[in-house]
Structure formats: C-alpha cells, structure tokens
Amino acid sequence: MKELCPRFEKAMQLFGKRWVGLVLFELLEGPKRFSQMETELPISGRLLSERLKMLEQESIVERRVYSEFPVRIEYVLTEKGLALQPVIKDIQNWAEAWVTEEEVAILKEDLPTN
Amino acid sequence: MKELCPRFEKAMQLFGKRWVGLVLFELLEGPKRFSQMETELPISGRLLSERLKMLEQESIVERRVYSEFPVRIEYVLTEKGLALQPVIKDIQNWAEAWVTEEEVAILKEDLPTN
C-alpha cells in the first residue's frame, strides 16, 4: 500500500475536483462539442472550459479541432480517460444505492455556486 | 442521467476531499484504532480526526467505544462504507496503470501541507 499511496492520492484529488466526475460522465457517452456539454451540464461555460483544460493537461481528454468552416471542435476521452469507465460506473452505483434524498436536497441548495 | 446528477455529484465531492480515499483504504483492511491509522497514514492527527468525523456524519464510518480500561475506541466501516470497496479498488487499478512517476513526484513536493 505504501507504494501505491501517492498514485492513489493523485487520482483521488483529480476526481474530487468539483464537476470533474460529471464532465467525465458526459464524455463517456462519446465525443461532444463544447456547446452540447454546456447545455447538458448545470455549470457555467467558464467553469466547464476550466475543467476541460485541466483534463486535457492530465491527458484524460483530447481536444480535436476539425478544419471545417465554421471550425468544429470536439472533446473526446483519451485511452487514459476511457479507462475511468469502471470507476465512474461504481461511483454511480454506490450513489444510487446509498446517497439519500436529504443529502441531495442539501446539495441542491448549494448548486448555483462554483 | 439528469436524475442521477445530484447523487453522483454528492458522492464525487465526498471522495474528492483530500485524504478521504486513503482513510477509506485503511479501513477496508478492517477496524482500526486511531493511533494505528495515525502511524500508517502520512497526515496529522488533527486532519485524520477531522476526516473521520466527516465520514461518521456521512454514516460511512462508525466509531465504536469499548468500555474497557483504558477505554478502547475503534473505527470501522458501516455497510454504506463497505459498499465503497469496488470504487476504491477501481481507482487503485486506474492509478496504478495510468498515473505517471512525474505526476507522483509533483504530488510529493506538495505532501507536507494539508
């Protein structure tokens, strides 16, 4: 375990950043354009852009630019990002089984902030 | 998905809090006394205590007091906490496969802080 600690902690820090899980969740459905994600997620464009940049830096997300007119930009999970599928699935299962309505209500009050 | 969002997000926020994953990791090995965890984890007693209190509030950890002399206090995962085993395992697998030495090195420089 001692050997694993720093890697594990690094991964936990990454997922723990607010909305990162949700962005990954979105991209597990397939490549998406920015505007599409902006519509589907309850966060601001600025924040979405920040998170995508961070995930790009971590080599989890790839930004693909297609030289069409108008230019088309898509975000897609890399192999490293796709490998997160089991993690996301398990967290989803756990949340569905164990996170209560009350906890969700508390979180909702908190939603409009970053 | 829209239905799941808040539960999922709540779960992500929980795991994302620094050291929470590591504390869960410890307790998946079985019930532990505070002093034992303090020895095994690279965090301060104060911080460990904070995290355990938070996990107690979330009904993920149970604090068991045995009325012996001297009093024995153990921390143990609840059913809700034990249900996190697949999540922790998957994050561990992913981190082992994908988190690089460089990333770990960067994290290490950062370790002595809270």
mmCIF file of C-alpha atoms in Angstrom:
data_model
loop_
_atom_site.group_PDB
_atom_site.id
_atom_site.type_symbol
_atom_site.label_atom_id
_atom_site.label_comp_id
_atom_site.label_asym_id
_atom_site.label_seq_id
_atom_site.Cartn_x
_atom_site.Cartn_y
_atom_site.Cartn_z
ATOM 1 C CA MET A 1 0.000 0.000 0.000
ATOM 2 C CA LYS A 2 2.757 2.473 0.920
ATOM 3 C CA GLU A 3 3.964 2.217 -2.663
ATOM 4 C CA LEU A 4 0.516 2.964 -4.050
ATOM 5 C CA CYS A 5 -0.304 5.897 -1.809
ATOM 6 C CA PRO A 6 0.883 8.808 -3.965
ATOM 7 C CA ARG A 7 -0.659 7.490 -7.182
ATOM 8 C CA PHE A 8 -3.918 6.764 -5.475
ATOM 9 C CA GLU A 9 -3.967 10.159 -3.798
ATOM 10 C CA LYS A 10 -3.230 11.887 -7.093
ATOM 11 C CA ALA A 11 -6.178 10.100 -8.693
ATOM 12 C CA MET A 12 -8.480 10.954 -5.791
ATOM 13 C CA GLN A 13 -7.552 14.622 -5.996
ATOM 14 C CA LEU A 14 -8.363 14.648 -9.644
ATOM 15 C CA PHE A 15 -11.825 13.122 -9.316
ATOM 16 C CA GLY A 16 -12.592 15.149 -6.269
ATOM 17 C CA LYS A 17 -12.425 18.441 -8.056
ATOM 18 C CA ARG A 18 -15.980 19.601 -8.346
ATOM 19 C CA TRP A 19 -17.776 18.699 -11.616
ATOM 20 C CA VAL A 20 -14.901 16.612 -12.930
ATOM 21 C CA GLY A 21 -16.906 13.450 -12.439
ATOM 22 C CA LEU A 22 -19.858 14.907 -14.262
ATOM 23 C CA VAL A 23 -17.729 16.044 -17.196
ATOM 24 C CA LEU A 24 -16.207 12.569 -17.451
ATOM 25 C CA PHE A 25 -19.690 11.084 -17.234
ATOM 26 C CA GLU A 26 -20.731 13.209 -20.208
ATOM 27 C CA LEU A 27 -17.741 12.234 -22.307
ATOM 28 C CA LEU A 28 -18.172 8.541 -21.622
ATOM 29 C CA GLU A 29 -21.235 8.866 -23.854
ATOM 30 C CA GLY A 30 -18.947 9.783 -26.749
ATOM 31 C CA PRO A 31 -17.227 12.812 -28.313
ATOM 32 C CA LYS A 32 -19.027 16.073 -27.567
ATOM 33 C CA ARG A 33 -18.886 19.655 -28.672
ATOM 34 C CA PHE A 34 -18.483 22.329 -26.064
ATOM 35 C CA SER A 35 -21.931 23.821 -26.629
ATOM 36 C CA GLN A 36 -23.551 20.427 -26.250
ATOM 37 C CA MET A 37 -21.906 19.823 -22.883
ATOM 38 C CA GLU A 38 -22.761 23.332 -21.785
ATOM 39 C CA THR A 39 -26.436 22.576 -22.432
ATOM 40 C CA GLU A 40 -26.348 19.239 -20.677
ATOM 41 C CA LEU A 41 -24.443 20.217 -17.546
ATOM 42 C CA PRO A 42 -25.598 22.561 -14.787
ATOM 43 C CA ILE A 43 -22.369 24.583 -14.748
ATOM 44 C CA SER A 44 -21.170 27.789 -16.379
ATOM 45 C CA GLY A 45 -19.269 27.811 -19.640
ATOM 46 C CA ARG A 46 -16.274 29.320 -17.915
ATOM 47 C CA LEU A 47 -16.119 26.533 -15.363
ATOM 48 C CA LEU A 48 -16.665 23.830 -17.987
ATOM 49 C CA SER A 49 -13.825 25.285 -20.016
ATOM 50 C CA GLU A 50 -11.530 25.281 -16.968
ATOM 51 C CA ARG A 51 -12.284 21.666 -16.171
ATOM 52 C CA LEU A 52 -11.778 20.569 -19.768
ATOM 53 C CA LYS A 53 -8.424 22.332 -19.850
ATOM 54 C CA MET A 54 -7.382 20.596 -16.666
ATOM 55 C CA LEU A 55 -8.421 17.206 -18.044
ATOM 56 C CA GLU A 56 -6.501 17.941 -21.231
ATOM 57 C CA GLN A 57 -3.385 18.676 -19.175
ATOM 58 C CA GLU A 58 -3.855 15.360 -17.390
ATOM 59 C CA SER A 59 -4.108 13.594 -20.770
ATOM 60 C CA ILE A 60 -7.580 12.392 -19.909
ATOM 61 C CA VAL A 61 -9.390 14.462 -22.503
ATOM 62 C CA GLU A 62 -8.324 15.300 -26.056
ATOM 63 C CA ARG A 63 -9.479 18.425 -27.844
ATOM 64 C CA ARG A 64 -9.955 17.734 -31.537
ATOM 65 C CA VAL A 65 -10.107 20.597 -33.974
ATOM 66 C CA TYR A 66 -11.608 19.873 -37.410
ATOM 67 C CA SER A 67 -10.653 22.446 -40.006
ATOM 68 C CA GLU A 68 -14.102 22.889 -41.448
ATOM 69 C CA PHE A 69 -15.972 26.129 -41.768
ATOM 70 C CA PRO A 70 -17.172 27.007 -39.221
ATOM 71 C CA VAL A 71 -14.441 25.199 -37.333
ATOM 72 C CA ARG A 72 -15.657 22.172 -35.405
ATOM 73 C CA ILE A 73 -14.125 21.392 -32.013
ATOM 74 C CA GLU A 74 -14.857 18.192 -30.179
ATOM 75 C CA TYR A 75 -13.783 16.831 -26.843
ATOM 76 C CA VAL A 76 -13.122 13.128 -26.558
ATOM 77 C CA LEU A 77 -11.724 10.841 -23.885
ATOM 78 C CA THR A 78 -8.218 9.500 -24.406
ATOM 79 C CA GLU A 79 -7.350 5.884 -23.606
ATOM 80 C CA LYS A 80 -6.446 7.037 -20.102
ATOM 81 C CA GLY A 81 -9.824 8.728 -19.823
ATOM 82 C CA LEU A 82 -11.760 5.753 -21.152
ATOM 83 C CA ALA A 83 -10.058 3.600 -18.545
ATOM 84 C CA LEU A 84 -12.041 5.551 -15.949
ATOM 85 C CA GLN A 85 -15.293 3.942 -17.014
ATOM 86 C CA PRO A 86 -15.364 1.333 -14.212
ATOM 87 C CA VAL A 87 -14.634 4.000 -11.594
ATOM 88 C CA ILE A 88 -17.470 6.216 -12.791
ATOM 89 C CA LYS A 89 -19.851 3.263 -13.036
ATOM 90 C CA ASP A 90 -19.064 2.129 -9.498
ATOM 91 C CA ILE A 91 -19.468 5.583 -8.014
ATOM 92 C CA GLN A 92 -22.776 5.880 -9.821
ATOM 93 C CA ASN A 93 -23.958 2.539 -8.438
ATOM 94 C CA TRP A 94 -22.893 3.435 -4.950
ATOM 95 C CA ALA A 95 -24.508 6.870 -5.080
ATOM 96 C CA GLU A 96 -27.742 5.370 -6.375
ATOM 97 C CA ALA A 97 -27.825 2.858 -3.556
ATOM 98 C CA TRP A 98 -26.594 4.979 -0.666
ATOM 99 C CA VAL A 99 -26.891 8.719 -1.157
ATOM 100 C CA THR A 100 -30.171 9.817 0.412
ATOM 101 C CA GLU A 101 -32.786 12.311 -0.734
ATOM 102 C CA GLU A 102 -31.873 14.551 2.199
ATOM 103 C CA GLU A 103 -28.260 14.741 1.136
ATOM 104 C CA VAL A 104 -29.313 15.572 -2.407
ATOM 105 C CA ALA A 105 -31.608 18.322 -1.104
ATOM 106 C CA ILE A 106 -28.734 19.875 0.839
ATOM 107 C CA LEU A 107 -26.548 19.748 -2.236
ATOM 108 C CA LYS A 108 -29.209 21.359 -4.427
ATOM 109 C CA GLU A 109 -29.364 24.438 -2.229
ATOM 110 C CA ASP A 110 -25.687 24.698 -2.885
ATOM 111 C CA LEU A 111 -25.843 24.228 -6.672
ATOM 112 C CA PRO A 112 -25.650 27.678 -8.279
ATOM 113 C CA THR A 113 -22.185 28.345 -6.863
ATOM 114 C CA ASN A 114 -18.918 27.099 -8.292
ATOM 115 C CA MET B 1 -28.582 10.782 -16.124
ATOM 116 C CA LYS B 2 -30.248 14.066 -15.153
ATOM 117 C CA GLU B 3 -31.906 12.170 -12.307
ATOM 118 C CA LEU B 4 -28.607 10.814 -11.098
ATOM 119 C CA CYS B 5 -26.613 14.013 -11.263
ATOM 120 C CA PRO B 6 -27.020 15.275 -7.695
ATOM 121 C CA ARG B 7 -26.364 11.895 -6.073
ATOM 122 C CA PHE B 8 -23.357 11.315 -8.235
ATOM 123 C CA GLU B 9 -22.031 14.791 -7.588
ATOM 124 C CA LYS B 10 -22.529 14.376 -3.848
ATOM 125 C CA ALA B 11 -20.505 11.144 -3.950
ATOM 126 C CA MET B 12 -17.756 12.748 -6.018
ATOM 127 C CA GLN B 13 -17.438 15.634 -3.602
ATOM 128 C CA LEU B 14 -17.074 13.246 -0.747
ATOM 129 C CA PHE B 15 -14.282 11.193 -2.286
ATOM 130 C CA GLY B 16 -12.570 14.223 -3.620
ATOM 131 C CA LYS B 17 -11.856 15.654 -0.233
ATOM 132 C CA ARG B 18 -8.179 15.202 0.325
ATOM 133 C CA TRP B 19 -7.148 12.030 2.212
ATOM 134 C CA VAL B 20 -10.669 10.640 2.345
ATOM 135 C CA GLY B 21 -9.765 7.916 -0.123
ATOM 136 C CA LEU B 22 -6.713 6.979 1.870
ATOM 137 C CA VAL B 23 -8.675 6.775 5.123
ATOM 138 C CA LEU B 24 -11.253 4.536 3.450
ATOM 139 C CA PHE B 25 -8.442 2.446 2.034
ATOM 140 C CA GLU B 26 -7.108 1.931 5.549
ATOM 141 C CA LEU B 27 -10.473 0.954 6.985
ATOM 142 C CA LEU B 28 -11.185 -1.527 4.209
ATOM 143 C CA GLU B 29 -8.453 -3.608 5.861
ATOM 144 C CA GLY B 30 -10.649 -3.860 8.957
ATOM 145 C CA PRO B 31 -11.448 -1.985 12.174
ATOM 146 C CA LYS B 32 -8.624 0.276 13.309
ATOM 147 C CA ARG B 33 -7.718 2.338 16.315
ATOM 148 C CA PHE B 34 -6.937 5.978 15.846
ATOM 149 C CA SER B 35 -3.275 5.627 16.821
ATOM 150 C CA GLN B 36 -2.813 2.806 14.329
ATOM 151 C CA MET B 37 -4.165 4.875 11.463
ATOM 152 C CA GLU B 38 -2.103 7.847 12.561
ATOM 153 C CA THR B 39 1.024 5.707 12.249
ATOM 154 C CA GLU B 40 0.060 4.280 8.878
ATOM 155 C CA LEU B 41 -1.063 7.466 7.144
ATOM 156 C CA PRO B 42 1.090 10.443 6.170
ATOM 157 C CA ILE B 43 -1.289 13.007 7.690
ATOM 158 C CA SER B 44 -1.539 14.831 11.001
ATOM 159 C CA GLY B 45 -3.694 13.539 13.847
ATOM 160 C CA ARG B 46 -5.822 16.659 13.660
ATOM 161 C CA LEU B 47 -6.589 16.133 9.996
ATOM 162 C CA LEU B 48 -7.236 12.424 10.452
ATOM 163 C CA SER B 49 -9.672 13.245 13.232
ATOM 164 C CA GLU B 50 -11.483 15.768 11.029
ATOM 165 C CA ARG B 51 -11.859 13.314 8.191
ATOM 166 C CA LEU B 52 -13.094 10.550 10.484
ATOM 167 C CA LYS B 53 -15.681 12.906 11.948
ATOM 168 C CA MET B 54 -16.873 13.818 8.481
ATOM 169 C CA LEU B 55 -17.139 10.168 7.475
ATOM 170 C CA GLU B 56 -19.062 9.471 10.674
ATOM 171 C CA GLN B 57 -21.518 12.240 9.797
ATOM 172 C CA GLU B 58 -21.945 10.662 6.369
ATOM 173 C CA SER B 59 -22.676 7.293 8.012
ATOM 174 C CA ILE B 60 -19.704 5.776 6.232
ATOM 175 C CA VAL B 61 -17.613 5.190 9.338
ATOM 176 C CA GLU B 62 -18.745 4.083 12.778
ATOM 177 C CA ARG B 63 -16.854 4.961 15.944
ATOM 178 C CA ARG B 64 -17.039 2.126 18.440
ATOM 179 C CA VAL B 65 -16.241 2.783 22.061
ATOM 180 C CA TYR B 66 -15.446 -0.257 24.213
ATOM 181 C CA SER B 67 -15.809 0.438 27.917
ATOM 182 C CA GLU B 68 -12.592 -1.215 28.967
ATOM 183 C CA PHE B 69 -9.823 0.368 30.952
ATOM 184 C CA PRO B 70 -8.134 2.131 29.314
ATOM 185 C CA VAL B 71 -11.054 2.796 27.023
ATOM 186 C CA ARG B 72 -10.677 1.296 23.541
ATOM 187 C CA ILE B 73 -12.002 3.216 20.532
ATOM 188 C CA GLU B 74 -12.138 1.689 17.086
ATOM 189 C CA TYR B 75 -13.212 2.973 13.733
ATOM 190 C CA VAL B 76 -14.997 0.628 11.403
ATOM 191 C CA LEU B 77 -16.755 0.951 8.054
ATOM 192 C CA THR B 78 -20.549 0.789 8.060
ATOM 193 C CA GLU B 79 -22.442 -1.129 5.388
ATOM 194 C CA LYS B 80 -22.515 2.087 3.352
ATOM 195 C CA GLY B 81 -18.770 2.384 3.778
ATOM 196 C CA LEU B 82 -18.057 -1.225 2.875
ATOM 197 C CA ALA B 83 -20.068 -0.734 -0.300
ATOM 198 C CA LEU B 84 -17.286 1.588 -1.447
ATOM 199 C CA GLN B 85 -14.860 -1.281 -1.896
ATOM 200 C CA PRO B 86 -15.310 -1.578 -5.688
ATOM 201 C CA VAL B 87 -14.837 2.179 -6.133
ATOM 202 C CA ILE B 88 -11.598 2.202 -4.162
ATOM 203 C CA LYS B 89 -10.322 -0.890 -5.979
ATOM 204 C CA ASP B 90 -11.055 0.621 -9.387
ATOM 205 C CA ILE B 91 -9.393 3.914 -8.568
ATOM 206 C CA GLN B 92 -6.394 1.992 -7.320
ATOM 207 C CA ASN B 93 -6.211 -0.042 -10.532
ATOM 208 C CA TRP B 94 -6.553 3.032 -12.675
ATOM 209 C CA ALA B 95 -3.932 4.960 -10.721
ATOM 210 C CA GLU B 96 -1.509 2.044 -10.932
ATOM 211 C CA ALA B 97 -1.959 1.809 -14.685
ATOM 212 C CA TRP B 98 -2.118 5.482 -15.613
ATOM 213 C CA VAL B 99 -0.659 7.848 -13.049
ATOM 214 C CA THR B 100 2.940 8.520 -14.036
ATOM 215 C CA GLU B 101 6.086 8.857 -11.952
ATOM 216 C CA GLU B 102 6.274 12.523 -12.896
ATOM 217 C CA GLU B 103 2.827 13.205 -11.531
ATOM 218 C CA VAL B 104 3.702 11.404 -8.323
ATOM 219 C CA ALA B 105 6.882 13.455 -7.999
ATOM 220 C CA ILE B 106 4.924 16.683 -8.348
ATOM 221 C CA LEU B 107 2.497 15.495 -5.709
ATOM 222 C CA LYS B 108 5.287 14.573 -3.311
ATOM 223 C CA GLU B 109 6.665 18.098 -3.293
ATOM 224 C CA ASP B 110 3.216 19.080 -2.206
ATOM 225 C CA LEU B 111 2.818 16.464 0.548
ATOM 226 C CA PRO B 112 3.668 18.139 3.865
ATOM 227 C CA THR B 113 0.741 20.564 3.574
ATOM 228 C CA ASN B 114 -2.862 19.775 4.393
#
